[in-house]
XYZ file of C-alpha atoms in Angstrom:
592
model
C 0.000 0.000 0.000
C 2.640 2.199 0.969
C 4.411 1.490 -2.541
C 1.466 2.430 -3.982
C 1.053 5.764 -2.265
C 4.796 6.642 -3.352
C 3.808 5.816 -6.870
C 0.738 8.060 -7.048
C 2.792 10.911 -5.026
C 5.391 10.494 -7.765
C 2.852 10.739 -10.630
C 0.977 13.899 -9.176
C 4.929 15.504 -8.798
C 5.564 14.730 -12.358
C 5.705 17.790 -14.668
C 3.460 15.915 -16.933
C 0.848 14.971 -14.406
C -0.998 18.407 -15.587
C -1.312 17.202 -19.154
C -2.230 13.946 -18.828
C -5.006 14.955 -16.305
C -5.907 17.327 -18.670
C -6.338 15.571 -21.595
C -7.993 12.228 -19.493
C -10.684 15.573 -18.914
C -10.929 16.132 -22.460
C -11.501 12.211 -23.223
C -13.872 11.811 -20.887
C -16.088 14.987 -21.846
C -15.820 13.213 -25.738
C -16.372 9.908 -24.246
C -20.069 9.881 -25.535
C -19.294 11.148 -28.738
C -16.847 8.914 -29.382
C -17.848 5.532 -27.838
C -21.698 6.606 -30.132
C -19.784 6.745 -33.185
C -21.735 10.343 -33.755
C -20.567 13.082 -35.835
C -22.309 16.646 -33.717
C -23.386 19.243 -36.372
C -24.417 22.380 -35.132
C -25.796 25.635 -36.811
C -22.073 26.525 -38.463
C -20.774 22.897 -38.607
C -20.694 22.828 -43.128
C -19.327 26.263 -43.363
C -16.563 25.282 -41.021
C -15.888 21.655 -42.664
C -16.208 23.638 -45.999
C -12.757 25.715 -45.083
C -11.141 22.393 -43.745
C -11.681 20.213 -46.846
C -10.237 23.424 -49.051
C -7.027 23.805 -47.158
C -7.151 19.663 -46.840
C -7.200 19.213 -50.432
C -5.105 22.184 -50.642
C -2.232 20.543 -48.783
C -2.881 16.924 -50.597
C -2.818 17.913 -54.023
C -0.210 20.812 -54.044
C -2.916 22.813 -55.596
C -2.602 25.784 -53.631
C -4.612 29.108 -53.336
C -4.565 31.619 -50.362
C -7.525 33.643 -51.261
C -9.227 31.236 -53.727
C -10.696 28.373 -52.031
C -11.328 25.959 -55.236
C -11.951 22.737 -53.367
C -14.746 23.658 -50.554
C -18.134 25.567 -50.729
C -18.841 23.422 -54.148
C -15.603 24.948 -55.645
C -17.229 28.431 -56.510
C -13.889 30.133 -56.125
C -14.617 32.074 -52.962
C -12.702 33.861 -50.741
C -13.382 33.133 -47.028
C -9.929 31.290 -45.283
C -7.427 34.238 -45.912
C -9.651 36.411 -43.618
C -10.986 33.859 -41.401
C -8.770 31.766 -39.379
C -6.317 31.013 -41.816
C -3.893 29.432 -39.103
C -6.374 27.074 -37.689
C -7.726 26.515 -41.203
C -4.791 24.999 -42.709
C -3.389 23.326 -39.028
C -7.035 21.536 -39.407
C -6.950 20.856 -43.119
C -3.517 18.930 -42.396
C -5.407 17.069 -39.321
C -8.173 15.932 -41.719
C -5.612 14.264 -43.985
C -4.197 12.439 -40.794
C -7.933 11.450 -39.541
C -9.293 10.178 -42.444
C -12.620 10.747 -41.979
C -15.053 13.401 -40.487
C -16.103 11.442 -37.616
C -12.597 10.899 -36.106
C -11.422 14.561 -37.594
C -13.986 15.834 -35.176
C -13.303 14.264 -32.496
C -9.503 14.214 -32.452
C -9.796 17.815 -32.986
C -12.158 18.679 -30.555
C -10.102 16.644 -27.879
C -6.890 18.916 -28.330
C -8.693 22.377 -28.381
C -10.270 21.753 -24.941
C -6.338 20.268 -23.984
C -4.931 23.868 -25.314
C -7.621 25.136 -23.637
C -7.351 23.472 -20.161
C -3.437 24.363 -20.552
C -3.686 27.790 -21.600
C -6.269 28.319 -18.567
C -3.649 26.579 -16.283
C -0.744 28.382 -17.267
C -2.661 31.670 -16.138
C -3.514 30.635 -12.887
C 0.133 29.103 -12.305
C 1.609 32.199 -13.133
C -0.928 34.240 -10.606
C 0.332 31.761 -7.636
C -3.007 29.838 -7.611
C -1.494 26.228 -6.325
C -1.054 23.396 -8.709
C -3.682 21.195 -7.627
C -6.377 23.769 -8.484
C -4.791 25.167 -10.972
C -5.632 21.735 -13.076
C -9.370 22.274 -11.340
C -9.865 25.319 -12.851
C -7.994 24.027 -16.330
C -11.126 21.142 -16.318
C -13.873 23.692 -15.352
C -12.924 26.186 -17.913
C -12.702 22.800 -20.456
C -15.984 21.895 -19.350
C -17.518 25.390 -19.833
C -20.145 26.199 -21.685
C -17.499 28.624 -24.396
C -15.568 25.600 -25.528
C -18.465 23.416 -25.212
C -20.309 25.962 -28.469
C -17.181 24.411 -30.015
C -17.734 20.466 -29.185
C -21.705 21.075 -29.972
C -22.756 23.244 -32.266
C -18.667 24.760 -33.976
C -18.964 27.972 -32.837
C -15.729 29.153 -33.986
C -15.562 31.531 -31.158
C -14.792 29.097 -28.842
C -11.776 28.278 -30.979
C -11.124 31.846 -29.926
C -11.942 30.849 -26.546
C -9.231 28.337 -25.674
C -6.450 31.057 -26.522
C -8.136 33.861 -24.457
C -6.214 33.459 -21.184
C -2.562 33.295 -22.989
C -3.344 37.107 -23.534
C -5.305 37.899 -19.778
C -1.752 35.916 -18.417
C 0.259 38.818 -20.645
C -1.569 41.488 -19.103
C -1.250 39.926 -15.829
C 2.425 39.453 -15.899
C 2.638 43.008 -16.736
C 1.364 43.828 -13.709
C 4.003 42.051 -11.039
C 6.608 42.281 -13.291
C 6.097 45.879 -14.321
C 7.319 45.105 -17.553
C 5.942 44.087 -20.631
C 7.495 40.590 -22.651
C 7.663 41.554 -26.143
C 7.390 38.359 -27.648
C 4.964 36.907 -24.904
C 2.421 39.065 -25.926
C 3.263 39.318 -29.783
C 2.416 35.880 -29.919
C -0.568 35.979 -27.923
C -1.875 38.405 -30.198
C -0.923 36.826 -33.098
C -2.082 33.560 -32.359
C -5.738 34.983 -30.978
C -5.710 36.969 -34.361
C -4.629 33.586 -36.508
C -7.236 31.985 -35.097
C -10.669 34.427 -34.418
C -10.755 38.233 -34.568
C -13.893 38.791 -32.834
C -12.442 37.109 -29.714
C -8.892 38.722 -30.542
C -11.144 42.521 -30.595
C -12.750 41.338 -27.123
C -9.906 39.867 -25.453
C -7.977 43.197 -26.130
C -10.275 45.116 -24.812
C -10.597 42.994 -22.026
C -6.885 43.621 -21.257
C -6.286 47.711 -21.418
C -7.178 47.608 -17.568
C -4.572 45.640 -17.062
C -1.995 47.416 -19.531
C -3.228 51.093 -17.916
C -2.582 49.624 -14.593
C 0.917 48.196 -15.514
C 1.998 51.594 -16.924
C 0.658 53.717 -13.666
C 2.664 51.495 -11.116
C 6.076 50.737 -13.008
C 8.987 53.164 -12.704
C 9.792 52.498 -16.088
C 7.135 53.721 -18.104
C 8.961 54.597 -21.015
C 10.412 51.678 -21.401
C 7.164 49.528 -21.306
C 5.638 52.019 -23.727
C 8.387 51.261 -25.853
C 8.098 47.244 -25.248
C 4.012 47.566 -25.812
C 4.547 49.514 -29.096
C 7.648 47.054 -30.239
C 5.131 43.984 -29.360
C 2.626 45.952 -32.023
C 4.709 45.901 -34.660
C 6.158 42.528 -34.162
C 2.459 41.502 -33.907
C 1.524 43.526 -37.220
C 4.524 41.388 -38.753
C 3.284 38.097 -37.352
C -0.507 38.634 -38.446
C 0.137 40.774 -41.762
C -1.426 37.458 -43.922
C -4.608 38.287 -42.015
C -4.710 42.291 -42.277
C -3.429 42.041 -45.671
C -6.087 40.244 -46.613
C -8.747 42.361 -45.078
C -7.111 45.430 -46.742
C -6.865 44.357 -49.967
C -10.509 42.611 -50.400
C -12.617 45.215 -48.304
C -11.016 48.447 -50.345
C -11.579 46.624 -53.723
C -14.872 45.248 -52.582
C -18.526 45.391 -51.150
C -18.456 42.052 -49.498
C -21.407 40.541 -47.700
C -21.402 41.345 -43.978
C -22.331 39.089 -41.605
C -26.226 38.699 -40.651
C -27.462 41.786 -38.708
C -29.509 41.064 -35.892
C -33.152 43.024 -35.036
C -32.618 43.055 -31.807
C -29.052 42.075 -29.576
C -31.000 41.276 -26.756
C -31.867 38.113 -27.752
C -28.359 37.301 -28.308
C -27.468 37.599 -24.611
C -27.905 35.654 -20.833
C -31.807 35.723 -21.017
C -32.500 34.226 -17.698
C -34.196 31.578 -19.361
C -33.439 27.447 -20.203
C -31.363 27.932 -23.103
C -29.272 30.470 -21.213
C -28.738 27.932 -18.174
C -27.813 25.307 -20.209
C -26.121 26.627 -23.045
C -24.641 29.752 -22.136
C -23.714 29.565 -18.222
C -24.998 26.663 -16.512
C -26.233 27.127 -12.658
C -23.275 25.647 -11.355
C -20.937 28.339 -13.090
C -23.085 31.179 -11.931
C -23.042 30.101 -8.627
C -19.050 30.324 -8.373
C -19.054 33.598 -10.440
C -21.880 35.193 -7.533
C -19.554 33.605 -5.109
C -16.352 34.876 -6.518
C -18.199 38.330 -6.691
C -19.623 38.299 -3.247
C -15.899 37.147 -1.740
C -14.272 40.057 -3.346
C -16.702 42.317 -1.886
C -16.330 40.792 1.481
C -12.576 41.010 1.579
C -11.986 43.578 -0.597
C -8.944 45.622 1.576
C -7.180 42.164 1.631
C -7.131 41.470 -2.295
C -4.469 42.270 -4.242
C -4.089 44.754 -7.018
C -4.572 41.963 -10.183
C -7.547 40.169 -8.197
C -9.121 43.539 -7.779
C -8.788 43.946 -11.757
C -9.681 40.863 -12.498
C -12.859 40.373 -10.765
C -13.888 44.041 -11.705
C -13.710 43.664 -15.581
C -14.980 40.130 -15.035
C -18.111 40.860 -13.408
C -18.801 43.701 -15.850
C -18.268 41.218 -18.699
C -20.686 38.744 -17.104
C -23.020 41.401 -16.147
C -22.922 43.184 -20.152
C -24.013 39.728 -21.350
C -27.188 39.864 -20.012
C -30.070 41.469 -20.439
C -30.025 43.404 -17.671
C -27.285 45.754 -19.994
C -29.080 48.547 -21.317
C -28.315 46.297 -25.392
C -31.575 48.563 -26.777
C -30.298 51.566 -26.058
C -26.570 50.772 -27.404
C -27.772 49.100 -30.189
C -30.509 52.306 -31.276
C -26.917 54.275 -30.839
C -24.575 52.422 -32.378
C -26.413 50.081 -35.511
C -23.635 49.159 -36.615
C -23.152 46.629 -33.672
C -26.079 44.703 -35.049
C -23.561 43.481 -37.782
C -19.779 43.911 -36.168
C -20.837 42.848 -32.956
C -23.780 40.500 -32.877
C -23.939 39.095 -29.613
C -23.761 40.065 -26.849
C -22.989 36.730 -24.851
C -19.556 36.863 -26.427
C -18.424 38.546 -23.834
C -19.003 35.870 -21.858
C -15.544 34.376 -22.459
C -13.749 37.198 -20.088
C -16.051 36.431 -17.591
C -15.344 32.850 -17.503
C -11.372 33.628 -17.979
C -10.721 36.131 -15.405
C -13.677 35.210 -12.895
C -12.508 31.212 -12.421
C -8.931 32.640 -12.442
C -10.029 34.568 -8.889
C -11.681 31.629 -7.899
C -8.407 29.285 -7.988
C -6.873 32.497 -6.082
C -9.583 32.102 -3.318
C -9.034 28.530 -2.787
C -5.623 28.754 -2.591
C -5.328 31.568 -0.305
C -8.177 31.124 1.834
C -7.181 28.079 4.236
C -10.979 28.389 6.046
C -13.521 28.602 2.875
C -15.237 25.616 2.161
C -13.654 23.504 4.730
C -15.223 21.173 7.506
C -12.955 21.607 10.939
C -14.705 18.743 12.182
C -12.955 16.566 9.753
C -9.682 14.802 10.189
C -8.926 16.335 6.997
C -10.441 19.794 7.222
C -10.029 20.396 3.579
C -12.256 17.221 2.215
C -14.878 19.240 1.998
C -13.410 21.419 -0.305
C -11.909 18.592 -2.702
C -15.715 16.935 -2.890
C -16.966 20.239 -3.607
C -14.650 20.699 -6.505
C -15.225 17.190 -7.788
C -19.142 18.117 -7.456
C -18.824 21.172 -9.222
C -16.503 19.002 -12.139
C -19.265 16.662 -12.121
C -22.734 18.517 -12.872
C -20.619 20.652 -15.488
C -19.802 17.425 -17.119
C -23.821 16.305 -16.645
C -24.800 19.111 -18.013
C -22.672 19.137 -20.990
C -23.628 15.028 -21.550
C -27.322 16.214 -21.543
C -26.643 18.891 -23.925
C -24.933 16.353 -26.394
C -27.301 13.405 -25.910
C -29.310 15.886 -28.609
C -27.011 15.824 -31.070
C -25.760 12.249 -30.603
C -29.749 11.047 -31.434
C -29.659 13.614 -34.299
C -26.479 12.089 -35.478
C -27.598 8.056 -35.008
C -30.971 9.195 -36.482
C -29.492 10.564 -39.783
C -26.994 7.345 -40.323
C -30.177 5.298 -39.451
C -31.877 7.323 -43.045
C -34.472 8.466 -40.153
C -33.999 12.390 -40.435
C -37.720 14.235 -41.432
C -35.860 16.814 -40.669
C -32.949 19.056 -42.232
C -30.128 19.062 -39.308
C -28.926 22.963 -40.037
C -30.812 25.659 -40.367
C -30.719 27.233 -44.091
C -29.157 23.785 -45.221
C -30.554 21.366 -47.484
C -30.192 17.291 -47.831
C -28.712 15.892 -50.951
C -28.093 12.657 -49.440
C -30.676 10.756 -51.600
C -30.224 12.837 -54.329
C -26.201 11.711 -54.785
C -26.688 8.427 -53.984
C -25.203 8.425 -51.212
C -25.902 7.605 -47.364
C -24.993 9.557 -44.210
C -23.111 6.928 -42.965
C -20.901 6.980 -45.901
C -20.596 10.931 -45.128
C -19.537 10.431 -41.659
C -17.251 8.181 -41.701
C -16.356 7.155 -45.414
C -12.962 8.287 -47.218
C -14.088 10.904 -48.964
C -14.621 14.016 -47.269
C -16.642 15.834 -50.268
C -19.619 13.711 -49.486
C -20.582 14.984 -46.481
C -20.254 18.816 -47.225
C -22.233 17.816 -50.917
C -24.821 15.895 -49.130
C -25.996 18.495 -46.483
C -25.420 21.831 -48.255
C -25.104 24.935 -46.559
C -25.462 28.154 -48.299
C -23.133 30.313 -46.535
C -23.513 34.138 -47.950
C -20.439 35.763 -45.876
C -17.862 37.529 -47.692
C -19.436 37.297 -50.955
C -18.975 40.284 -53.231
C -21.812 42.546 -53.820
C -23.005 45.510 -55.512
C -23.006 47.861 -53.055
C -22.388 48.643 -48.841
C -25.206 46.467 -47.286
C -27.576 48.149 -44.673
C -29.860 45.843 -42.759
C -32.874 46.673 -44.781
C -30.892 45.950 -48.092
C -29.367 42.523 -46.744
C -33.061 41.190 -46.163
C -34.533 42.492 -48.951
C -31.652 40.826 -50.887
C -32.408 37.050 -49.283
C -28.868 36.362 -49.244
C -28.740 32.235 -48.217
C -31.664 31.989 -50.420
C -30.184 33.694 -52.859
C -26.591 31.954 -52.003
C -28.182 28.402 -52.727
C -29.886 29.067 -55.615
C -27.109 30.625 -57.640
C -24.135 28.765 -56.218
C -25.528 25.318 -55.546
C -28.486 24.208 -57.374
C -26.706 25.008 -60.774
C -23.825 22.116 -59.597
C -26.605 19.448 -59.104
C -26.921 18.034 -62.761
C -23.499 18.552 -63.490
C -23.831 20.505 -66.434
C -20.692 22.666 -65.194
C -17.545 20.985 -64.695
C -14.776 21.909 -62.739
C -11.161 21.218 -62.352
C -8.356 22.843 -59.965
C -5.251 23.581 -61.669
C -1.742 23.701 -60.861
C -1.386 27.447 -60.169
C -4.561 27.599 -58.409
C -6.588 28.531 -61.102
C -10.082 27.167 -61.557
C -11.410 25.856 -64.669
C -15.044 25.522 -65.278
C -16.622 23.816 -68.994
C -20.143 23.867 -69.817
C -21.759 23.134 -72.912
C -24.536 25.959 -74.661
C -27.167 23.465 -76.356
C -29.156 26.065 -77.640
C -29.668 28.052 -81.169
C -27.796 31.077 -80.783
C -25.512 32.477 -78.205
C -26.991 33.927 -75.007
C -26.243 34.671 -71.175
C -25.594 31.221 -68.541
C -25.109 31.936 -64.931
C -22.272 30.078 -63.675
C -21.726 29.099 -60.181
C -18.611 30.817 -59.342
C -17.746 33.928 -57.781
C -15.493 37.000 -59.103
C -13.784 39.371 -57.014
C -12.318 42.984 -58.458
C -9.248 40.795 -58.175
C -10.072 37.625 -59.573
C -8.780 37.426 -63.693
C -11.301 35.560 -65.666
C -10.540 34.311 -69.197
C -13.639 33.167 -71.024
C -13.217 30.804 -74.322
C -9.430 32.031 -74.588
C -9.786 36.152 -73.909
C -9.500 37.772 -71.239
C -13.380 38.865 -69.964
C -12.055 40.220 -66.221
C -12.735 43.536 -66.820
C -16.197 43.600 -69.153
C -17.993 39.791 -67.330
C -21.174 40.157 -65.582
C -22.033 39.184 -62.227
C -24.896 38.840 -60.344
C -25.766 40.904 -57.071
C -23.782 38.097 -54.903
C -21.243 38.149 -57.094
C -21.900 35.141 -59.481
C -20.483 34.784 -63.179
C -23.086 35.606 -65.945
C -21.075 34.457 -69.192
C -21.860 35.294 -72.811
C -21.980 31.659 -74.197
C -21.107 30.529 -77.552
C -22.659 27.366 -79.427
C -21.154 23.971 -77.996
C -18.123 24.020 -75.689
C -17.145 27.108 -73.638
C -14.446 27.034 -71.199
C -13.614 29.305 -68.094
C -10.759 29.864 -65.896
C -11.002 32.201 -63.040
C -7.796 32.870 -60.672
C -7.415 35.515 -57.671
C -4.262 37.482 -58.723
C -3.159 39.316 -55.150
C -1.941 42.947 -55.460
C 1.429 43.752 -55.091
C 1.604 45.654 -51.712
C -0.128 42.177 -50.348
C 2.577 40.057 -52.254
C 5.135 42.255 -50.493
C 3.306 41.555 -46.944
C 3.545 38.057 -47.479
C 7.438 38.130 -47.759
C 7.476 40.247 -45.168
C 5.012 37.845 -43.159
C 6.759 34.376 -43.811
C 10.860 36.331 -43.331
C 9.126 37.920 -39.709
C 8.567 34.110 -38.953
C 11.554 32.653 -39.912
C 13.650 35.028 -37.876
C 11.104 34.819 -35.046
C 12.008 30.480 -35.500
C 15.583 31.284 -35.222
C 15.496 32.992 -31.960
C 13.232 30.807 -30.087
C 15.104 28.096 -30.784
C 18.302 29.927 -30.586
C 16.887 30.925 -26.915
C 16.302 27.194 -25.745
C 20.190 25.379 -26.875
C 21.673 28.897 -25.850
């Protein structure tokens, strides 16, 4: 027995033991998933596994396009991955080729974002001397939350986002008892936040200045970190200039279609009602956040200067996502929300990162709170109370999933009366195929063919959008009925070409020749060539952007390429030599 006590003590010393506690969280949270054989689509699951096959095939073939995607979203020629997660996109495309099929792809991938997320979570309350034991608590309850479970359900991209957000709250933290400021710590927070989401990147930052402001007030060297701050901004403009390049050069050449605006923001925050308990904070997290709240209040002349911050802009994060937050009034002042903002509830994610972070501080601190003196070991209590809390999360979650696990055995069962996304549309039948072949077959175009998703973001359109004009315009209708239906009887043929050009043949079988819509997209940059001449600057389009080509008799061909400006090809050098000498100093820093 004794043996056996020495062999636990050594594995809970280990420097692994974090990890591999860690990641036994994350397997157990996917048990169900995995052990059902279910594939979990949610509301942006096909747009998601769209940008994964592209960079996937991407990387298989050689074939490779940074603004075109010619493989995904029924090879239209749109441009989505350069301004949307390209580092995550293409890490993910190369996972895909590894997992064979979408039903391990999904869960393999889901598995290591909540480990990066339980690290990254762990690493921040290490670093603000919360002890190890709960440091790996709060790592689990932050995996088990309800931000990286809109990931593991329904591929909300922001929690993606989420699992990164405390690598930047632990920069702004260390900037506080260091009084300095790491330049490439928080370069390559930022730049991995902004590789992988920029709405969580705009919300983290924001999320941070407190911290920053408060840095700069107490060092004695504040020229210095201004200098360090500024020096991180550059290195991060370096780092990310793929990403801003791309935004520069496609939004001041084009109208592109926003995202949807919504009526009313309110509904897109904590309502107080069952969705919001289950989905958004569950009852057990909002009882430690009113605790952690409540605690700080109590003892607020003993807590220390980053516990003060902390729980401050946490509890007016978790307080803004609700609907308690005047949203009507910001949103009749600011409109433009309604499309740049959306929801409220993303803010959400600072709540969860900086309140549980206090709560680890708490436990470590306080030697009296949630223990039981009566025990032999007082602090039992507080170790079953933690387990508890571990527990009902995980319930929670497992009742949230056991929805889209009967979803998914329903539709490889052919028992669906239903379409599983909303504004998608089966083709199973229609291809021949079956969902089971989707899930967990060898070819990953099945599944994003056989329930099709008209996505309308980022599409190029005639004009700036206001929310009248984007409803008016029916853009997923729209989306599906010029980019999708005209692929069904094959009549247009497409083939990726070595440069990353797209070729697309279709055959005129009428008398004379006349005007055919084809379902591919142009961009002011994208060089089309139509039966052997050059038709970029005279082709029509429609008003999302589609092809409308002047068709001879018979055979015509089409080739359609995104040719990058320039000033963006120059970024990119700029981009990949930034890296390279970034590469050679890390690992020049670890053998020196």
């Amino acid at each position: 027995m004794d043996a056996f006590k020495r062999f636990v003590q050594r594995c809970w010393q280990s420097r692994f033991a974090p990890f591999v506690l860690l990641l036994l969280a994350a397997f157990a949270l996917m048990s169900k998933q995995i052990f059902t054989h279910s594939v979990l689509l949610g509301a942006d699951s096909i747009f998601h596994f769209n940008r994964f096959y592209d960079t996937a095939m991407q990387i298989q073939t050689g074939k490779l396009s940074y603004f075109q995607g010619n493989f995904g979203f029924d090879q239209t020629g749109r441009v989505i991955n350069s301004i949307y997660g390209p580092l995550v996109a293409y890490l993910s495309g190369a996972l895909l080729i590894l997992c064979r099929n979408w039903y391990v792809f999904q869960s393999v991938q889901s598995i290591i974002f909540l480990l990066i997320a339980g690290l990254s979570m762990y690493l921040l309350c290490i670093k603000n001397n919360v002890a190890r034991g709960y440091a790996i608590a709060v790592g689990i309850l932050y995996m088990y939350s309800s931000q990286l479970m809109g990931w593991v359900t329904t591929q909300q991209f922001a929690g993606v986002g989420a699992m990164l957000v405390p690598l930047l709250v632990l920069t702004g933290t260390e900037a506080i008892k260091k009084k300095r400021v790491a330049i490439i710590y928080l370069a390559l927070a930022m730049t991995l936040l902004i590789q992988t989401h920029l709405m969580s990147t705009v919300i983290a930052f924001i999320a941070v200045i407190p911290l920053f402001l408060t840095a700069l007030i107490i060092t004695p060297h504040k020229f210095k970190m201004l200098f360090n701050t500024l020096s991180a901004t550059a290195l991060t403009l370096l780092l990310t200039a793929n990403v801003w390049g791309s935004a520069l050069e496609l939004f001041s050449t084009n109208y592109l279609m926003p995202v949807f605006p919504v009526s009313d923001m309110r509904q897109y925050a904590f309502r107080f009602d069952h969705y919001s308990w289950f989905s958004l904070v569950k009852p057990v997290e909002m009882v430690v956040f009113l605790f952690v709240i409540y605690y700080f209040i109590r003892h607020f002349k003993q807590s220390d200067l980053i516990t003060r911050l902390l729980t401050f802009t946490g509890g007016l994060a978790l307080f803004a996502s609700t609907t308690l937050f005047p949203w009507q009034l910001v949103q009749n002042t600011f409109p433009q929300l309604a499309y740049n903002f959306q929801f409220p509830k993303r803010l959400l994610v600072i709540a969860f990162v900086m309140l549980l972070v206090v709560f680890g501080k708490i436990l470590t601190s306080d030697d009296h709170i949630f223990t039981l003196q009566a025990l032999e070991q007082p602090k039992l209590l507080r170790s079953a109370l933690l387990f508890m809390l571990i527990g009902l999360n995980m319930g929670i979650n497992g009742y949230n999933m056991d929805f889209k696990v009967d979803k998914s055995n329903q539709m490889v069962s052919d028992n669906y009366p239903w379409n599983p996304i909303a504004h998608s549309y089966m083709y199973v039948k229609y291809n021949h195929h079956t969902v089971k072949q989707d899930f967990f077959g060898d070819n990953w175009q099945y599944l994003i063919q056989d329930i099709n998703k008209a996505s309308p973001d980022y599409l190029p359109v005639k004009s700036h959008l206001k929310s009248a004009d984007y409803n008016k315009l029916h853009p997923y209708y729209t989306a599906h009925y010029q980019l999708i239906i005209p692929n069904l009887d094959h009549k247009f043929d497409k083939k990726v070409n070595q440069d990353g050009s797209l070729t697309v043949t279709w055959h005129n079988d009428g008398f004379s020749e006349k005007n055919i819509q084809v379902p591919v997209v142009k961009y002011a940059n994208t060089k089309v060539i139509l039966n052997g001449k050059d038709a970029s600057k005279n082709i029509k389009t429609t008003e999302i952007g589609a092809i409308i080509a002047k068709s001879k008799l018979g055979k015509n061909t089409m080739t359609i390429k995104y040719v990058s400006s320039k000033p963006f090809n120059i970024l990119m050098i700029i981009f990949a030599f930034s890296w390279l000498l970034l590469l050679i100093y890390v690992v020049a820093k670890i053998l020196l």
